[in-house]
Coordinates of C-alpha atoms in Angstrom, one line a residue:
X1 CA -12.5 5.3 7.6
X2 CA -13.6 3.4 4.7
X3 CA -11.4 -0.2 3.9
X4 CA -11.0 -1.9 1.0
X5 CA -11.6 -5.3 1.4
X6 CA -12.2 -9.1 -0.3
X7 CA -15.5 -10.2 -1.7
X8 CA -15.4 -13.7 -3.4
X9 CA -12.2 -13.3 -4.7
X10 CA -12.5 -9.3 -6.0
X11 CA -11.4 -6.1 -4.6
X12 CA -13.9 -4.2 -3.0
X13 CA -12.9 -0.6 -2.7
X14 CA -15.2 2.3 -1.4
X15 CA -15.2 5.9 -3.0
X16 CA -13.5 7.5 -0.4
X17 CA -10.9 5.2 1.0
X18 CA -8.4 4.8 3.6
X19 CA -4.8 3.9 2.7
X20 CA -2.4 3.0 5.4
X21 CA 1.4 4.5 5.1
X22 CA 4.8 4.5 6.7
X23 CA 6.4 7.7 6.0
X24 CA 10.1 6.5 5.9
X25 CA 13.1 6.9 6.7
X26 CA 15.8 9.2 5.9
X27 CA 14.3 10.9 2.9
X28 CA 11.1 9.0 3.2
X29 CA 9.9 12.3 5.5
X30 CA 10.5 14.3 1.9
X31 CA 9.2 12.0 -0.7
X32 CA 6.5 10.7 1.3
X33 CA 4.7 14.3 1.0
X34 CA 5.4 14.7 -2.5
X35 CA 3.7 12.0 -3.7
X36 CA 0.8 12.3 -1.1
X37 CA 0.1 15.7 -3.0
X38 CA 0.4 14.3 -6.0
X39 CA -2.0 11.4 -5.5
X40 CA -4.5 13.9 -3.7
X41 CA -4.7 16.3 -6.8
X42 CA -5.0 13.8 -9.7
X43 CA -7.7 12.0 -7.7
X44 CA -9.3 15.1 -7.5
X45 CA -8.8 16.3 -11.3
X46 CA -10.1 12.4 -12.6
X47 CA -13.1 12.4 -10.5
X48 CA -14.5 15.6 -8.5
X49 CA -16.0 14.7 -5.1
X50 CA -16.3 11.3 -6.1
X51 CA -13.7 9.6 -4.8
X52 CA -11.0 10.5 -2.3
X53 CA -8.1 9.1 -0.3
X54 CA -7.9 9.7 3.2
X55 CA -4.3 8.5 4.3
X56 CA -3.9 7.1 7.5
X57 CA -0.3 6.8 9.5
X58 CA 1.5 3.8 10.6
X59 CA 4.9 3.6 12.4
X60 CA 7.8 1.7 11.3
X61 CA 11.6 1.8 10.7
X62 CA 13.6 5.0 12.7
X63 CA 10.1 6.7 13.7
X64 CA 9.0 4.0 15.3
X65 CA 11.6 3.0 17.9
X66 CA 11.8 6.7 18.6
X67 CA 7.9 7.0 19.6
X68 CA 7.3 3.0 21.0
X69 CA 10.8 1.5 21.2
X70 CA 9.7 -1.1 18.4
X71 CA 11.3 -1.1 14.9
X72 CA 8.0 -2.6 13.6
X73 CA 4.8 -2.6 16.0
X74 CA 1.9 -5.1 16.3
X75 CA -0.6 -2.0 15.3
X76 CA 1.0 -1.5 12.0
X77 CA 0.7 -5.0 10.7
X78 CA -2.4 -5.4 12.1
X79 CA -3.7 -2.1 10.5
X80 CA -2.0 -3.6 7.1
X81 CA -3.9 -6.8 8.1
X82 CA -7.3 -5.1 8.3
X83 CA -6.9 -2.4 5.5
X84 CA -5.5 -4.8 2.7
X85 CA -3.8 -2.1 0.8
X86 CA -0.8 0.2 2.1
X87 CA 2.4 2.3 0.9
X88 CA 5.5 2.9 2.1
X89 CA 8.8 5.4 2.4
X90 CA 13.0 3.6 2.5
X91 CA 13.2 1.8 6.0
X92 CA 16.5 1.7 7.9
X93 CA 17.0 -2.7 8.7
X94 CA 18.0 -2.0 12.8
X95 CA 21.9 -2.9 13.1
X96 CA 22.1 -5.8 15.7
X97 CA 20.3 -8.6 16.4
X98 CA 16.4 -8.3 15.9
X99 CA 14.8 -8.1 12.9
X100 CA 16.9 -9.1 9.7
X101 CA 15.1 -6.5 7.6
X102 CA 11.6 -4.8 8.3
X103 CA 11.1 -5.0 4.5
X104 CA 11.5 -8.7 4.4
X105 CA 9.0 -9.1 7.5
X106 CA 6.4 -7.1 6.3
X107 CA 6.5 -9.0 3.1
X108 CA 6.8 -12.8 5.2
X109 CA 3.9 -11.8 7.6
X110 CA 1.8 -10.5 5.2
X111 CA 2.2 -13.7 2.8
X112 CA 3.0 -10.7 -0.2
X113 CA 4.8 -13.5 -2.7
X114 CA 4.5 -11.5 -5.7
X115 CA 7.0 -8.8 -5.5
X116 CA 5.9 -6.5 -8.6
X117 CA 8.7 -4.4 -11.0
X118 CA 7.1 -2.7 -13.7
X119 CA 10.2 -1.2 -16.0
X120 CA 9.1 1.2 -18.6
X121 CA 11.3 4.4 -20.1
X122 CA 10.1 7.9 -20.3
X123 CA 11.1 9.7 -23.5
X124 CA 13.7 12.4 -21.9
X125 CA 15.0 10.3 -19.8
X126 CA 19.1 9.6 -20.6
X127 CA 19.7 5.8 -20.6
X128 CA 22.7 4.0 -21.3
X129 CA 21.1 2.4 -24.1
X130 CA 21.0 2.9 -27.5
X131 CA 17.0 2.4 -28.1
X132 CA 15.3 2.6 -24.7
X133 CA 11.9 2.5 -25.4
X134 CA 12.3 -1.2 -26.6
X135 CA 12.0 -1.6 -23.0
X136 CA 8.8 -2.5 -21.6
X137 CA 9.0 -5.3 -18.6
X138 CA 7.2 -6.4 -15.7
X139 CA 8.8 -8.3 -13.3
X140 CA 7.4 -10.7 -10.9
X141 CA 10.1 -11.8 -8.2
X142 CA 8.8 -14.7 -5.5
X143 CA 9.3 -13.0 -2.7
X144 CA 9.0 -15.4 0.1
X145 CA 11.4 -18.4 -0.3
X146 CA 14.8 -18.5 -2.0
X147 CA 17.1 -16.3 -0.1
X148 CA 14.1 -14.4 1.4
X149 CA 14.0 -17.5 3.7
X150 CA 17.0 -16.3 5.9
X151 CA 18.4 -19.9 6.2
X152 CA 21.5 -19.2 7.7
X153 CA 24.3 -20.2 10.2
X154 CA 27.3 -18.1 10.4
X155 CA 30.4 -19.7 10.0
X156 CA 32.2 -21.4 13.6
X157 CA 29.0 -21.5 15.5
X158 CA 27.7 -24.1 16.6
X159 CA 24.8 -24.6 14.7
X160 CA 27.2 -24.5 11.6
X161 CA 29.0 -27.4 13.2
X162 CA 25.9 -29.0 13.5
X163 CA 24.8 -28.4 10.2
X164 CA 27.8 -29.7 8.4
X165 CA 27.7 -32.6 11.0
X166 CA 24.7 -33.5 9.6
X167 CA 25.2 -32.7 5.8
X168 CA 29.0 -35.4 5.9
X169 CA 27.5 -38.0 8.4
X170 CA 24.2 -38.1 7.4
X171 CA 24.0 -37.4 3.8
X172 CA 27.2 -38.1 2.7
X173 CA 28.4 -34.4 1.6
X174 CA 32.3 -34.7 0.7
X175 CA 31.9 -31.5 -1.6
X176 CA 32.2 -28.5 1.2
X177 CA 35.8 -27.7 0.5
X178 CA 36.5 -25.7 3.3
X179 CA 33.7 -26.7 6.3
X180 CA 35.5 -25.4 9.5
X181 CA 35.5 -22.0 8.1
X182 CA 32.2 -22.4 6.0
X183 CA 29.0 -20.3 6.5
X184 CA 25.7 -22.0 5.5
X185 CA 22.3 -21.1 3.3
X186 CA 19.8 -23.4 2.5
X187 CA 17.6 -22.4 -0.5
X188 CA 14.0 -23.3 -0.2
X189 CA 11.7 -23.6 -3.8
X190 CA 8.8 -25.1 -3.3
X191 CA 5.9 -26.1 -5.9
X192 CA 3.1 -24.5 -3.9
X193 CA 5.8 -21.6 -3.7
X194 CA 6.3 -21.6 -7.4
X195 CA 2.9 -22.0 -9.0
X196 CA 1.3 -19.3 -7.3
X197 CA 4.0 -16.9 -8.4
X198 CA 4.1 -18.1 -11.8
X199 CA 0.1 -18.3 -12.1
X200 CA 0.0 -14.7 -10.8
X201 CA 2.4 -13.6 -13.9
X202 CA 0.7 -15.5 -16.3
X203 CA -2.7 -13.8 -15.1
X204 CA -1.2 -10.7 -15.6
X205 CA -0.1 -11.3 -18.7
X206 CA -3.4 -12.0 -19.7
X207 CA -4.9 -9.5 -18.3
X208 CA -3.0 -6.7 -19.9
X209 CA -2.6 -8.2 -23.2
X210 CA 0.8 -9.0 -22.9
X211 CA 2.8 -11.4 -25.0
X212 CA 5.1 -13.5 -23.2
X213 CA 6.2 -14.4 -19.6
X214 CA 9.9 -15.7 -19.7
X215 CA 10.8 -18.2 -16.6
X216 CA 14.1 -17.3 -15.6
X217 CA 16.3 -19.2 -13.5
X218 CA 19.1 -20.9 -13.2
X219 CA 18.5 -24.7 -13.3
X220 CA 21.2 -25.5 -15.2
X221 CA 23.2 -25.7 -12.1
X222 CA 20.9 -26.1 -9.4
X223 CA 18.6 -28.7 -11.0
X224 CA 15.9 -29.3 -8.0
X225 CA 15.7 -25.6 -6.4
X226 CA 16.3 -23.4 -9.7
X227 CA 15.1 -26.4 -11.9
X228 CA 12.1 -27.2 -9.7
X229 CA 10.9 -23.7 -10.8
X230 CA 11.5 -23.9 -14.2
X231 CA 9.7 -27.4 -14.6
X232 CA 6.6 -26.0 -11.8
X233 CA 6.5 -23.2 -14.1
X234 CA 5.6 -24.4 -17.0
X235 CA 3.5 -27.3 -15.7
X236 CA 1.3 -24.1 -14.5
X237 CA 1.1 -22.9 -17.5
X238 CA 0.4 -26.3 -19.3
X239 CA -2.5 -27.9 -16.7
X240 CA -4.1 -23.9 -15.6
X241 CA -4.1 -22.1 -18.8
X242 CA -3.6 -24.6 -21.9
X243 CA -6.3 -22.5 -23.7
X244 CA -4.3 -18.9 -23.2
X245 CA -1.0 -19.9 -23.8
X246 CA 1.6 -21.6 -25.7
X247 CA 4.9 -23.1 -23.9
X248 CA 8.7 -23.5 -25.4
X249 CA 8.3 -27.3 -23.2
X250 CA 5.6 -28.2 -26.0
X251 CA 7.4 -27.0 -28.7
X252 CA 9.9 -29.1 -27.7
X253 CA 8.0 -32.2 -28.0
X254 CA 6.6 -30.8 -31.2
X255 CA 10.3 -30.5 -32.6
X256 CA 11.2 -34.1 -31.2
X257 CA 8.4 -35.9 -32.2
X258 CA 7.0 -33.9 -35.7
X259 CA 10.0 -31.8 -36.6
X260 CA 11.4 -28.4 -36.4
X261 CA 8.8 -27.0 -39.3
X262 CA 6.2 -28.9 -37.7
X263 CA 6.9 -27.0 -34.6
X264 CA 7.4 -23.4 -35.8
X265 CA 4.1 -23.7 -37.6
X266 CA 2.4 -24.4 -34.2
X267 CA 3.9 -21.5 -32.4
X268 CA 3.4 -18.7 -35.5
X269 CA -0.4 -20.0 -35.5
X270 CA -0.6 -19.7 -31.7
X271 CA 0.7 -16.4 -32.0
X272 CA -2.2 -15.3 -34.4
X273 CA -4.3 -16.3 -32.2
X274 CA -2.9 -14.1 -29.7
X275 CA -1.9 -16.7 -27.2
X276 CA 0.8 -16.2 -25.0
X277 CA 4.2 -17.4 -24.8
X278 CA 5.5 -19.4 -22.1
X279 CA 9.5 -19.6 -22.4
X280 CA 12.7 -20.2 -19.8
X281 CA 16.2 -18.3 -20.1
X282 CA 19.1 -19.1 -18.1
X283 CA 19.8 -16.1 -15.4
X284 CA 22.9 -15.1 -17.0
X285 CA 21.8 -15.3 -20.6
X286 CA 18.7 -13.1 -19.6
X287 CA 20.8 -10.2 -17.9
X288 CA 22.9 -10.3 -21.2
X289 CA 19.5 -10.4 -23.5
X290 CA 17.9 -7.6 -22.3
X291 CA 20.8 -5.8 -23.0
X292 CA 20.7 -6.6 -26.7
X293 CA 17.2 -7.7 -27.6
X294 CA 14.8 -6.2 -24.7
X295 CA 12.0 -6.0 -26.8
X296 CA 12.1 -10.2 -26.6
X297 CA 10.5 -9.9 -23.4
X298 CA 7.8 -8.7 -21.8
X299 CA 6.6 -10.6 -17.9
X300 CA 9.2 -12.0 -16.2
X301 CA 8.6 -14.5 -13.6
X302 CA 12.1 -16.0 -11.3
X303 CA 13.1 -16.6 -7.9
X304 CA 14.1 -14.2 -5.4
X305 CA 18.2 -14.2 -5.9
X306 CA 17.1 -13.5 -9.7
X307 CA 14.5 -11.0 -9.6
X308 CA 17.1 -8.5 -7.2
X309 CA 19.6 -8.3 -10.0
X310 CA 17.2 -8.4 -12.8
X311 CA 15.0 -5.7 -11.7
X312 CA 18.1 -3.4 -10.6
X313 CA 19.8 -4.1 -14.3
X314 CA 16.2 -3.1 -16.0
X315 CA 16.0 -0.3 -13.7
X316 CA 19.8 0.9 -14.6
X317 CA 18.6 0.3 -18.5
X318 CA 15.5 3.1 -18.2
X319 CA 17.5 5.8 -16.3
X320 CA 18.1 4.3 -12.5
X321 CA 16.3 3.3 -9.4
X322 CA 14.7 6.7 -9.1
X323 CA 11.9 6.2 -11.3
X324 CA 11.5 2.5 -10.3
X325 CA 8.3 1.8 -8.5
X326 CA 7.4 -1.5 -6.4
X327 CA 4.4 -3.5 -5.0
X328 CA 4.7 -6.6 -2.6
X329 CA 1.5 -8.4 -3.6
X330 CA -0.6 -11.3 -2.4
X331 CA -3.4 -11.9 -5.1
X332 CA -5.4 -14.7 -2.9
X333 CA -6.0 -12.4 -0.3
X334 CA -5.5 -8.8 -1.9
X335 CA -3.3 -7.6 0.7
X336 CA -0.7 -5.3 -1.4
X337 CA 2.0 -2.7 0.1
X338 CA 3.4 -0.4 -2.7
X339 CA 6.9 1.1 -2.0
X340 CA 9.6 3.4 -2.9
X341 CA 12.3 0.8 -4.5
X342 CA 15.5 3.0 -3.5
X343 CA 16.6 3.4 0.0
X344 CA 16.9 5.6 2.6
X345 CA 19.9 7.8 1.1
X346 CA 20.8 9.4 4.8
X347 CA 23.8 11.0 3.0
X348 CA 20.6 13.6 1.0
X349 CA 18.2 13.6 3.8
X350 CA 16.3 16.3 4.5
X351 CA 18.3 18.6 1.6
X352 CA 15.4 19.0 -0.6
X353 CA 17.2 17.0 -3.2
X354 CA 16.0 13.5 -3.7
X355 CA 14.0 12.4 -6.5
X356 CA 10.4 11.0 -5.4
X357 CA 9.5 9.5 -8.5
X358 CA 9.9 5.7 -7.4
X359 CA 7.5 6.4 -4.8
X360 CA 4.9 8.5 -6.9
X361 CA 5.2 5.8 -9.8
X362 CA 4.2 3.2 -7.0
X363 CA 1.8 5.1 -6.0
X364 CA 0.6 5.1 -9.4
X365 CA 0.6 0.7 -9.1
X366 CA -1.6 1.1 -6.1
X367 CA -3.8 3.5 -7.9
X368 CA -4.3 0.6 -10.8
X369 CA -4.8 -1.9 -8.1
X370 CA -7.4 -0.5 -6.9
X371 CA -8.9 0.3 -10.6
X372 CA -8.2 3.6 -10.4
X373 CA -6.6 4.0 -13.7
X374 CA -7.8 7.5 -14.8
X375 CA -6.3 9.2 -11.8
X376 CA -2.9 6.8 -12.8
X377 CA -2.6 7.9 -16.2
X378 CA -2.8 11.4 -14.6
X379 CA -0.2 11.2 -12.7
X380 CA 1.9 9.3 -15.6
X381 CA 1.2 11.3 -18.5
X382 CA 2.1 14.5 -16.1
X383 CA 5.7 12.6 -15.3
X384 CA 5.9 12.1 -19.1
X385 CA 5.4 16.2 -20.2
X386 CA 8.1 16.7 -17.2
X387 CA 10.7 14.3 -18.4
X388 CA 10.3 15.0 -22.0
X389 CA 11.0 19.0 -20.4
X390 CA 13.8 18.4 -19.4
X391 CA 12.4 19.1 -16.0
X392 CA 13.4 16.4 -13.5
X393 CA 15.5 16.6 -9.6
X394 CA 19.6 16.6 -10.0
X395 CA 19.9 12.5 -10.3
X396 CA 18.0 12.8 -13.4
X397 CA 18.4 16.5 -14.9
X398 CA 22.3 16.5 -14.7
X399 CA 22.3 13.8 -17.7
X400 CA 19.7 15.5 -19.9
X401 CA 20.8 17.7 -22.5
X402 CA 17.8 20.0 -21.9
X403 CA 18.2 19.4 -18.2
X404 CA 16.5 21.8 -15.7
X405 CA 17.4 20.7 -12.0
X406 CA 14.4 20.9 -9.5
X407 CA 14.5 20.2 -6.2
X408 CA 12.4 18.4 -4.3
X409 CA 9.2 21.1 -3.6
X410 CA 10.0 22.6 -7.3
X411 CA 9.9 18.9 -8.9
X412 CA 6.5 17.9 -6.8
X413 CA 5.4 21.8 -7.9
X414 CA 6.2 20.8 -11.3
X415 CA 4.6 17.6 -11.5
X416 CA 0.8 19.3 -9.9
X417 CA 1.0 21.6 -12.8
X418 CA 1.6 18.9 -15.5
X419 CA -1.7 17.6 -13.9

């Protein structure tokens, strides 16, 4: 078993390599195949005997209690620990006490604060928008603060009493309207928290020539959590990469202290000289933009709360969760778990219907993570002849006016011959 692993800062990945998954649950035990297969033969096609992917179990979610009586084992995370890179099916969250979600504790133990979105259309694809292909996003949602957090105290225990005890007597909070009935949430943002996710987007942007990253938030109304971020963001942007970029903030100042001409003459001439654009949008005012001028923006970067509706609106906007991949990302360490973005759908389990593609398009992220990109464009160009077909699983074919529903097997079938 070959590992990928960390050498001064950089990815190290061997020819043949292990990869670590958890199957699933619910239609995990369908998808999780399909894309395996997939993966296996496009490898294969981009480089001979070169490389390979040996893929390596772990238990978690349903599976797992069955087999150990644990939702999420010790072994798995230490195997996700030691292996740095790993994909995974839908988890069922255990109803009860335990766990609050096995998604979210995967993601806290592992320290994976980037949670990555790429958004894209494929021609063939019926969207609810007029011109699609404007949309081309990449969306980087902190993943370990904000609501993530699970700072709560459900409302008439006692450690809500205690709470609201100590918010009236000892900070003098008068604004809790009804407190004897009142649930509580506290909202951590932190600088360290912020800067690392926004530095992370900004890299990226860099990286793949991208134009802008957009700070979205919403510190108009909560000035030191949703604010804090706004402000941390751009001071990133301002002390780490004054040479790449070129930040709204600034041409503020510019427009305060030179004039509005003065201003837009420093942004066009940044733009020609392909720097990118750092800029903030107000949460609301961004779900409503997209909608009318997506092509405005490009990397995203907001809190948790944020990047949930966001990415599920973008997702909507490109023809649904089912060809929305994921990747939890920590880019100190490298550790990176890829994952189907839609979940367990019990109601189609095991009926041969359900649509892989957020999983294989995931699978497609972990490919580029690990520099793999000929295999990825594969696997995405072969996606792109299916779509453009007509050829897709009922979710997708039944809006398509040259729609041809596969199932499962037929769409996977499909997709290998595309290859």
């Amino acid at each position: 078993m070959s590992k990928v692993y960390m050498k001064e800062g950089k990815l190290i990945v061997p020819s043949n390599v292990t990869v670590p998954f958890i199957e699933g649950d619910g239609v995990g035990a369908e998808i999780t195949p399909s894309c395996q297969k997939i993966v296996n033969k496009a490898v294969e096609l981009a480089y001979s005997e070169k490389k390979s992917i040996e893929w390596m179990e772990v238990l978690a979610g349903e599976k797992a209690f069955r087999q150990t009586g644990e939702w999420l084992p010790d072994t798995t995370m230490n195997v996700f620990k030691d292996y740095i890179i790993g994909i995974k099916g839908p988890l069922t969250t255990p109803i009860g006490g335990g766990i609050r979600s096995l998604n979210v504790a995967l993601r806290q133990a592992l320290d994976l604060y980037v949670c990555l979105r790429p958004v894209r259309w494929f021609k063939g694809v019926v969207s609810p928008l007029k011109e699609p292909q404007k949309v081309s996003m990449h969306i980087f949602r902190e993943n370990t603060e904000d609501i993530y957090a699970g700072i709560e105290w459900e409302q008439g225990s006692d450690e809500a009493k205690k709470f609201y005890k100590f918010l009236h007597d000892e900070m003098g909070v008068t604004k809790v309207r009804f407190p004897k009935t009142s649930s509580f949430g506290v909202k951590p943002v932190s600088v360290e928290g912020t800067k690392r996710l926004v530095r992370s987007a900004i890299q990226y942007a860099i990286q793949h020539n991208l134009p802008s990253v957009t700070i979205v938030h919403k510190g108009n109304i909560m000035k030191f959590t949703e604010g804090g971020f706004k402000k941390w963001g751009y001071e990133v942007a301002e002390t780490e990469f004054e040479e790449q970029t070129f930040t709204m903030s600034y041409y503020q100042k510019l427009k305060k202290d030179l004039g509005e001409e003065s201003a837009k003459a420093a942004m066009a001439e940044a733009v020609n000289k392909g720097k990118i654009i750092i800029k903030d949008c107000i949460a609301d005012a961004f779900l409503q933009n997209t909608l009318l001028n997506p092509e405005d923006y490009s990397v995203i970067a907001t809190l948790n709360l944020n990047g949930d509706y966001v990415s599920d609106q973008l997702a909507a906007m490109v023809g649904g969760i089912g060809i929305a991949p994921g990747a939890n990302i920590n880019y100190a360490t490298g550790h990176a778990i890829f994952e189907a973005t839609h979940g367990t759908a019990p109601n189609i389990a095991g009926k041969n219907l359900v649509n892989p593609c957020s999983l294989i398009l995931s699978s497609v992220m972990m490919l580029e993570y690990i520099g793999w990109k000929e295999a990825a464009e594969l696997i995405t160009s072969a996606l792109e002849k299916a779509f453009e077909n007509g050829d897709a699983t009922l979710d997708l074919a039944r809006f398509m006016p040259n729609g041809n529903t596969l199932n499962t097997d037929e769409f996977t079938n499909r997709i290998l011959e595309c290859l």
